[in-house]
Amino acid sequence: MSDTPTVALFATCFNDTMWPDAPRATVTLLERLGCRVVFPREQTCCGQMFTNTGYADEGTALVRRFAQVFDPFEYVVAPSGSCVGSVREQHAALARRAGDAGLERAAEDVAGRTYELSEFLVDVLGVTDVGAHFPHRVTYHPTCHSLRMLHVADKPLQLLRAVRGIDLVELPAAEECCGFGGTFAMKNADVSIAMGSDKARHVRETGAEVLVAGDRSCLAHIGGILGRQRAGVRTMHLAEVLASTEEDPA
Amino acid sequence: MSAREEILGRLRAATTEVTTPVGHRGPAPVIGVPSPGAGETLELFAENVADYRASVTRCRPEEVGTVVAGLLDRAGARSVVVPDGLEASWVAAAREAGVELVPDSGADGALLTAAELDAVSAVVTAARVGIATTGTVVLDHEPDQGRRALTLVPDQHVCVVRADQVVHDVPDAVALLEPRRPLTWISGPSATSDIELDRVEGVHGPRTLDVVIVG
Amino acid sequence: MTLQTTSPIFLGMPSFQKAAKDALRNTQQRRNLAHATSTIRAKRAAVVGEVDRWEELRVAGADAKDEVLHHLPHYLEQLEANLVANGATVHWARDADEANRIVLDLVRATGSDEVVKVKSMATQEIELNERLEEAGIHAWETDLAELIVQLGHDRPSHILVPAIHRNRAEIREIFRREMGGVGRPAPDDLTDEPARLAEAARAHLREKFLRARVAISGANFAIADTGTLVVVESEGNGRMCLTLPETLISVVGVEKVLPTFADLGTFLQLLPRSSTGERMNPYTSMWTGVREGDGPQDVHVVLLDNGRSHVLADDLGRQALRCIRCSACLNVCPVYERAGGHAYGSVYPGPIGAVLNPQLRGTGSDVDKSLPYASSLCGACFEACPVRIDIPSLLVHLRTQVVDEASGRSPEALSMKAAAWMFADHRRLEAAQRGATLGSRLLGDRTVRSLPGLGAWTQARDVPSPPPETFRQWWARTHGYDVEEAP
């Protein structure tokens, strides 16, 4: 790895449009750690929503786009376990389903260079203390795709434990799904809300001011329930906490 | 076309894209824990048998009769089925203590009926294999264990296992068994988890399982 | 390849969404399920954690099943030859009707008007009990949970513990009310202690075991190279049925075959630890055809297709046939825990049911169309599966099938196509984003509490308002490119 690795940021369509603070914080953090960050403007979406709802053809078109846009880069980093999970676990399979061997190879190739933020920090940059400062009571929800698809294990927690001033408290039944699940949240809204309500209850039990996760989509769901309950718990992306410093607090 | 031909035809048609030959995966892999030593294996066996609420008694060969008599007495057994090939000395002390010995084959060669078996308190048998990691005894229903019904209908089963019959892990036991014999794997007394997924002992099989480890 | 026909019991089942909505209101059932599944999850985790080579066992289990599934005709013929050589009679059944007819004829030939049954998913799937009852033959379920379901005129809601939705107090009521009508009544002083309930079942069923002349079972495994059938159980009701009657009829799905007896060294580690969370289940019976002087002397095996060849034909979907019916995926599934088993409209509920039923029955009915969507794709099922069935990937695969079979003109399909058009070009996305952020300026910085068309979201969740600036607008402002106009 060169001293100044060039990182292509995959912001993800959801963060880009609805939660820009997460990719912004990712840029701030990576630049602070000495990376050169580029944002390939042609990027749009990983296609996960299409794929997971059964629209494989639409998903495949986005696999092709992703592979083309990010082909030139040594490292692709996204602040989303779920979208990286789709790139790594679904893209090549979609190409295979479409019978496109060239695309399958291209998808596998770029997937091997695509990292979820905490993986990139711990495994590639080799840091756990990123110099962050965040003097708040925080609990962390691991999110299913980071946990069971990417197997990031405790990397996000290693990063959070090294944050100065943080009061990190364990979330009960942390590994259980929050019930978001993409279009599941709409198609099976009743079960989704029942799951999310249990997650929100566990969050409240911790007494945390801030709920942190590596996926804004899960946080939108849990945060939406906490908001409706007037629980007074903020949701923040892991990148925002890690980008926070004494000079420039989040 | 017969159902057999039609089903086999459908299954063949469903797998036409498979190119690997039969037996491609090779022999079944043996995945188990090797014994750390005979003493440790026996210790673990005793611990795991007891963990599922069977009683465990360890004794020397000449003590089996006394131990068996004591176990039958503790459960209040008044009669005991004796498989045709059981070592006679194992039930001699019980007989002297007044427990009725009931042979499976009567003088006319007829075997006990299910109802007759139901009227007997207990059964004493040998075993084929013991498994340490799971606390299991396996019967292969040789004459020293009797046919399957004997260890099922009476409410107490005293099972005598020789120390040298105890293996460490499940694959070791599978390798020792003769598949064409009827086999019964027993791990603790009969139990159920059907009420709120919590285990309770004592349903249709013997509610008392006493394992005697000899040697 | 022929699909299963939808059975009378589950005909006209509503979609999973509808059924789950009703089930969620049943707070007693939700409490029962949450309690039971959390108990079993902890037990499973403890005994799986004891096995250092668990991952190797899972791979070996999947490999053994794949070997069989790739060469099923070969292994079935081998199984059949070994069964016949050991005195058993083998029958083949294309579908539920044929299997039921075979069993009914065999029972009639014995002259018995009753049978005792070992818990068996295959006979539930073909609804054998209902067919026998129609013909005047009583089928007594002898597994405790099956007994609770049968006495309660209820439907199973779990593979391993069909009465998981009932708690001890409800079970006591069912026993007191129903046992006397079909045999020995429950004792007057019956309490709701599990040990007393188990004792009542013992007393009630014993007279049936002792007089039974015919038993019907399934099999957990059928060993091709020896002709051995294996039944894994806890209570001893299985042993009673497999040992005491003169006639034994086993209905076995064609996918239950294992290549060799040695494979039991793997599967007898995987199944009990995954299923009841025990190192080993109390009783496992193995029998190979007929044993003179020991057990049933008239032994029949019915090999059942009933849609399995259809599942086999999909080279991705066929991994669902590895399933050994352990229920681990149900016990870890957050959707199952809340919706309960009945919403799946089949004797196979939970994650495995969500992938198996639409493959066995096709995706024509409301419930089968909805089952692939009955999951948040959290992946807990795949992680727990002892034979590594990638249930999340299969669900996505089946969703594609559902979409491909639909007209393509539904509101969902149209909005997906519109979204795909937008994402096909970043300039279109940027134009759409400008529209969205403009909307946010009109709304001000308030959290949206309701929005037309978002009813499913907003019933209990706030909607975040769009930010004043998208990420790419920020990037253009701070790092330097101008946001172009859309073409």
PDB file of N, CA, C and O in Angstrom, chain A residues 20-60:
ATOM      1  N   PRO A  20     -26.606  12.399   3.898  1.00  0.00           N
ATOM      2  CA  PRO A  20     -25.264  12.754   3.402  1.00  0.00           C
ATOM      3  C   PRO A  20     -24.216  12.877   4.503  1.00  0.00           C
ATOM      4  O   PRO A  20     -23.023  12.836   4.218  1.00  0.00           O
ATOM      5  N   ASP A  21     -24.645  13.008   5.754  1.00  0.00           N
ATOM      6  CA  ASP A  21     -23.662  13.140   6.841  1.00  0.00           C
ATOM      7  C   ASP A  21     -22.750  11.916   6.935  1.00  0.00           C
ATOM      8  O   ASP A  21     -21.581  12.040   7.308  1.00  0.00           O
ATOM      9  N   ALA A  22     -23.294  10.734   6.603  1.00  0.00           N
ATOM     10  CA  ALA A  22     -22.474   9.517   6.727  1.00  0.00           C
ATOM     11  C   ALA A  22     -21.336   9.512   5.707  1.00  0.00           C
ATOM     12  O   ALA A  22     -20.173   9.357   6.087  1.00  0.00           O
ATOM     13  N   PRO A  23     -21.607   9.701   4.401  1.00  0.00           N
ATOM     14  CA  PRO A  23     -20.464   9.758   3.473  1.00  0.00           C
ATOM     15  C   PRO A  23     -19.586  10.994   3.693  1.00  0.00           C
ATOM     16  O   PRO A  23     -18.365  10.917   3.487  1.00  0.00           O
ATOM     17  N   ARG A  24     -20.158  12.107   4.107  1.00  0.00           N
ATOM     18  CA  ARG A  24     -19.331  13.288   4.395  1.00  0.00           C
ATOM     19  C   ARG A  24     -18.341  12.976   5.503  1.00  0.00           C
ATOM     20  O   ARG A  24     -17.151  13.291   5.422  1.00  0.00           O
ATOM     21  N   ALA A  25     -18.837  12.351   6.557  1.00  0.00           N
ATOM     22  CA  ALA A  25     -17.957  11.988   7.672  1.00  0.00           C
ATOM     23  C   ALA A  25     -16.906  10.978   7.212  1.00  0.00           C
ATOM     24  O   ALA A  25     -15.756  11.001   7.672  1.00  0.00           O
ATOM     25  N   THR A  26     -17.299  10.096   6.302  1.00  0.00           N
ATOM     26  CA  THR A  26     -16.338   9.113   5.779  1.00  0.00           C
ATOM     27  C   THR A  26     -15.195   9.828   5.059  1.00  0.00           C
ATOM     28  O   THR A  26     -14.024   9.479   5.236  1.00  0.00           O
ATOM     29  N   VAL A  27     -15.537  10.834   4.271  1.00  0.00           N
ATOM     30  CA  VAL A  27     -14.512  11.611   3.573  1.00  0.00           C
ATOM     31  C   VAL A  27     -13.599  12.302   4.584  1.00  0.00           C
ATOM     32  O   VAL A  27     -12.362  12.210   4.505  1.00  0.00           O
ATOM     33  N   THR A  28     -14.206  12.977   5.549  1.00  0.00           N
ATOM     34  CA  THR A  28     -13.428  13.694   6.572  1.00  0.00           C
ATOM     35  C   THR A  28     -12.459  12.748   7.269  1.00  0.00           C
ATOM     36  O   THR A  28     -11.274  13.039   7.451  1.00  0.00           O
ATOM     37  N   LEU A  29     -12.979  11.589   7.656  1.00  0.00           N
ATOM     38  CA  LEU A  29     -12.192  10.622   8.410  1.00  0.00           C
ATOM     39  C   LEU A  29     -11.041  10.068   7.566  1.00  0.00           C
ATOM     40  O   LEU A  29      -9.885  10.038   8.005  1.00  0.00           O
ATOM     41  N   LEU A  30     -11.358   9.648   6.343  1.00  0.00           N
ATOM     42  CA  LEU A  30     -10.325   9.042   5.504  1.00  0.00           C
ATOM     43  C   LEU A  30      -9.248  10.059   5.150  1.00  0.00           C
ATOM     44  O   LEU A  30      -8.063   9.734   5.116  1.00  0.00           O
ATOM     45  N   GLU A  31      -9.658  11.297   4.908  1.00  0.00           N
ATOM     46  CA  GLU A  31      -8.662  12.334   4.600  1.00  0.00           C
ATOM     47  C   GLU A  31      -7.790  12.602   5.823  1.00  0.00           C
ATOM     48  O   GLU A  31      -6.575  12.777   5.710  1.00  0.00           O
ATOM     49  N   ARG A  32      -8.407  12.591   7.000  1.00  0.00           N
ATOM     50  CA  ARG A  32      -7.626  12.810   8.227  1.00  0.00           C
ATOM     51  C   ARG A  32      -6.603  11.693   8.421  1.00  0.00           C
ATOM     52  O   ARG A  32      -5.515  11.916   8.941  1.00  0.00           O
ATOM     53  N   LEU A  33      -6.956  10.480   7.953  1.00  0.00           N
ATOM     54  CA  LEU A  33      -6.046   9.346   8.107  1.00  0.00           C
ATOM     55  C   LEU A  33      -5.058   9.238   6.951  1.00  0.00           C
ATOM     56  O   LEU A  33      -4.366   8.234   6.803  1.00  0.00           O
ATOM     57  N   GLY A  34      -5.020  10.266   6.084  1.00  0.00           N
ATOM     58  CA  GLY A  34      -3.985  10.320   5.049  1.00  0.00           C
ATOM     59  C   GLY A  34      -4.368   9.720   3.719  1.00  0.00           C
ATOM     60  O   GLY A  34      -3.500   9.463   2.880  1.00  0.00           O
ATOM     61  N   CYS A  35      -5.638   9.450   3.510  1.00  0.00           N
ATOM     62  CA  CYS A  35      -6.068   8.898   2.223  1.00  0.00           C
ATOM     63  C   CYS A  35      -6.434  10.029   1.272  1.00  0.00           C
ATOM     64  O   CYS A  35      -6.843  11.105   1.692  1.00  0.00           O
ATOM     65  N   ARG A  36      -6.280   9.712  -0.040  1.00  0.00           N
ATOM     66  CA  ARG A  36      -6.809  10.616  -1.048  1.00  0.00           C
ATOM     67  C   ARG A  36      -8.169  10.042  -1.454  1.00  0.00           C
ATOM     68  O   ARG A  36      -8.257   8.889  -1.871  1.00  0.00           O
ATOM     69  N   VAL A  37      -9.208  10.825  -1.263  1.00  0.00           N
ATOM     70  CA  VAL A  37     -10.551  10.305  -1.532  1.00  0.00           C
ATOM     71  C   VAL A  37     -11.066  10.882  -2.838  1.00  0.00           C
ATOM     72  O   VAL A  37     -10.960  12.093  -3.080  1.00  0.00           O
ATOM     73  N   VAL A  38     -11.572  10.011  -3.685  1.00  0.00           N
ATOM     74  CA  VAL A  38     -12.218  10.485  -4.917  1.00  0.00           C
ATOM     75  C   VAL A  38     -13.664  10.003  -4.924  1.00  0.00           C
ATOM     76  O   VAL A  38     -13.998   8.984  -4.309  1.00  0.00           O
ATOM     77  N   PHE A  39     -14.506  10.756  -5.611  1.00  0.00           N
ATOM     78  CA  PHE A  39     -15.914  10.397  -5.691  1.00  0.00           C
ATOM     79  C   PHE A  39     -16.289  10.277  -7.170  1.00  0.00           C
ATOM     80  O   PHE A  39     -16.557  11.291  -7.830  1.00  0.00           O
ATOM     81  N   PRO A  40     -16.263   9.056  -7.703  1.00  0.00           N
ATOM     82  CA  PRO A  40     -16.643   8.900  -9.118  1.00  0.00           C
ATOM     83  C   PRO A  40     -18.113   9.276  -9.292  1.00  0.00           C
ATOM     84  O   PRO A  40     -19.003   8.638  -8.739  1.00  0.00           O
ATOM     85  N   ARG A  41     -18.277  10.309 -10.064  1.00  0.00           N
ATOM     86  CA  ARG A  41     -19.596  10.928 -10.125  1.00  0.00           C
ATOM     87  C   ARG A  41     -20.647  10.047 -10.805  1.00  0.00           C
ATOM     88  O   ARG A  41     -21.850  10.180 -10.541  1.00  0.00           O
ATOM     89  N   GLU A  42     -20.190   9.116 -11.660  1.00  0.00           N
ATOM     90  CA  GLU A  42     -21.135   8.287 -12.418  1.00  0.00           C
ATOM     91  C   GLU A  42     -21.813   7.236 -11.559  1.00  0.00           C
ATOM     92  O   GLU A  42     -22.735   6.568 -12.002  1.00  0.00           O
ATOM     93  N   GLN A  43     -21.350   7.060 -10.332  1.00  0.00           N
ATOM     94  CA  GLN A  43     -21.952   6.034  -9.475  1.00  0.00           C
ATOM     95  C   GLN A  43     -23.402   6.391  -9.143  1.00  0.00           C
ATOM     96  O   GLN A  43     -23.759   7.572  -9.050  1.00  0.00           O
ATOM     97  N   THR A  44     -24.219   5.345  -8.997  1.00  0.00           N
ATOM     98  CA  THR A  44     -25.599   5.573  -8.536  1.00  0.00           C
ATOM     99  C   THR A  44     -25.948   4.634  -7.383  1.00  0.00           C
ATOM    100  O   THR A  44     -25.931   5.028  -6.223  1.00  0.00           O
ATOM    101  N   CYS A  45     -26.207   3.362  -7.696  1.00  0.00           N
ATOM    102  CA  CYS A  45     -26.795   2.461  -6.701  1.00  0.00           C
ATOM    103  C   CYS A  45     -26.222   1.066  -6.915  1.00  0.00           C
ATOM    104  O   CYS A  45     -25.914   0.684  -8.051  1.00  0.00           O
ATOM    105  N   CYS A  46     -26.093   0.281  -5.841  1.00  0.00           N
ATOM    106  CA  CYS A  46     -25.570  -1.087  -5.954  1.00  0.00           C
ATOM    107  C   CYS A  46     -26.625  -2.050  -6.480  1.00  0.00           C
ATOM    108  O   CYS A  46     -26.309  -3.169  -6.875  1.00  0.00           O
ATOM    109  N   GLY A  47     -27.878  -1.627  -6.456  1.00  0.00           N
ATOM    110  CA  GLY A  47     -28.943  -2.469  -7.003  1.00  0.00           C
ATOM    111  C   GLY A  47     -29.597  -3.399  -5.996  1.00  0.00           C
ATOM    112  O   GLY A  47     -30.503  -4.172  -6.344  1.00  0.00           O
ATOM    113  N   GLN A  48     -29.174  -3.308  -4.757  1.00  0.00           N
ATOM    114  CA  GLN A  48     -29.675  -4.255  -3.759  1.00  0.00           C
ATOM    115  C   GLN A  48     -31.197  -4.262  -3.638  1.00  0.00           C
ATOM    116  O   GLN A  48     -31.824  -5.322  -3.527  1.00  0.00           O
ATOM    117  N   MET A  49     -31.784  -3.057  -3.670  1.00  0.00           N
ATOM    118  CA  MET A  49     -33.245  -2.984  -3.514  1.00  0.00           C
ATOM    119  C   MET A  49     -33.941  -3.770  -4.620  1.00  0.00           C
ATOM    120  O   MET A  49     -34.927  -4.464  -4.373  1.00  0.00           O
ATOM    121  N   PHE A  50     -33.423  -3.680  -5.834  1.00  0.00           N
ATOM    122  CA  PHE A  50     -34.023  -4.405  -6.959  1.00  0.00           C
ATOM    123  C   PHE A  50     -33.814  -5.912  -6.785  1.00  0.00           C
ATOM    124  O   PHE A  50     -34.751  -6.695  -6.870  1.00  0.00           O
ATOM    125  N   THR A  51     -32.587  -6.270  -6.522  1.00  0.00           N
ATOM    126  CA  THR A  51     -32.244  -7.682  -6.403  1.00  0.00           C
ATOM    127  C   THR A  51     -33.072  -8.351  -5.309  1.00  0.00           C
ATOM    128  O   THR A  51     -33.669  -9.406  -5.524  1.00  0.00           O
ATOM    129  N   ASN A  52     -33.107  -7.721  -4.151  1.00  0.00           N
ATOM    130  CA  ASN A  52     -33.772  -8.349  -3.015  1.00  0.00           C
ATOM    131  C   ASN A  52     -35.292  -8.301  -3.097  1.00  0.00           C
ATOM    132  O   ASN A  52     -35.977  -8.936  -2.307  1.00  0.00           O
ATOM    133  N   THR A  53     -35.813  -7.522  -4.014  1.00  0.00           N
ATOM    134  CA  THR A  53     -37.264  -7.517  -4.190  1.00  0.00           C
ATOM    135  C   THR A  53     -37.673  -8.439  -5.327  1.00  0.00           C
ATOM    136  O   THR A  53     -38.848  -8.666  -5.563  1.00  0.00           O
ATOM    137  N   GLY A  54     -36.681  -8.991  -6.043  1.00  0.00           N
ATOM    138  CA  GLY A  54     -36.989  -9.949  -7.101  1.00  0.00           C
ATOM    139  C   GLY A  54     -36.792  -9.397  -8.499  1.00  0.00           C
ATOM    140  O   GLY A  54     -37.095 -10.075  -9.471  1.00  0.00           O
ATOM    141  N   TYR A  55     -36.292  -8.168  -8.606  1.00  0.00           N
ATOM    142  CA  TYR A  55     -36.082  -7.544  -9.920  1.00  0.00           C
ATOM    143  C   TYR A  55     -34.626  -7.730 -10.335  1.00  0.00           C
ATOM    144  O   TYR A  55     -33.825  -6.796 -10.329  1.00  0.00           O
ATOM    145  N   ALA A  56     -34.313  -8.960 -10.696  1.00  0.00           N
ATOM    146  CA  ALA A  56     -32.920  -9.325 -10.954  1.00  0.00           C
ATOM    147  C   ALA A  56     -32.375  -8.623 -12.191  1.00  0.00           C
ATOM    148  O   ALA A  56     -31.203  -8.242 -12.224  1.00  0.00           O
ATOM    149  N   ASP A  57     -33.198  -8.442 -13.220  1.00  0.00           N
ATOM    150  CA  ASP A  57     -32.688  -7.792 -14.435  1.00  0.00           C
ATOM    151  C   ASP A  57     -32.274  -6.351 -14.144  1.00  0.00           C
ATOM    152  O   ASP A  57     -31.215  -5.902 -14.586  1.00  0.00           O
ATOM    153  N   GLU A  58     -33.121  -5.651 -13.398  1.00  0.00           N
ATOM    154  CA  GLU A  58     -32.804  -4.272 -13.026  1.00  0.00           C
ATOM    155  C   GLU A  58     -31.552  -4.248 -12.147  1.00  0.00           C
ATOM    156  O   GLU A  58     -30.694  -3.365 -12.281  1.00  0.00           O
ATOM    157  N   GLY A  59     -31.455  -5.236 -11.242  1.00  0.00           N
ATOM    158  CA  GLY A  59     -30.271  -5.337 -10.387  1.00  0.00           C
ATOM    159  C   GLY A  59     -29.012  -5.566 -11.218  1.00  0.00           C
ATOM    160  O   GLY A  59     -27.959  -4.951 -10.973  1.00  0.00           O
ATOM    161  N   THR A  60     -29.119  -6.414 -12.233  1.00  0.00           N
ATOM    162  CA  THR A  60     -27.948  -6.755 -13.050  1.00  0.00           C
ATOM    163  C   THR A  60     -27.423  -5.537 -13.807  1.00  0.00           C
ATOM    164  O   THR A  60     -26.208  -5.352 -13.962  1.00  0.00           O
TER     165      THR A  60
END
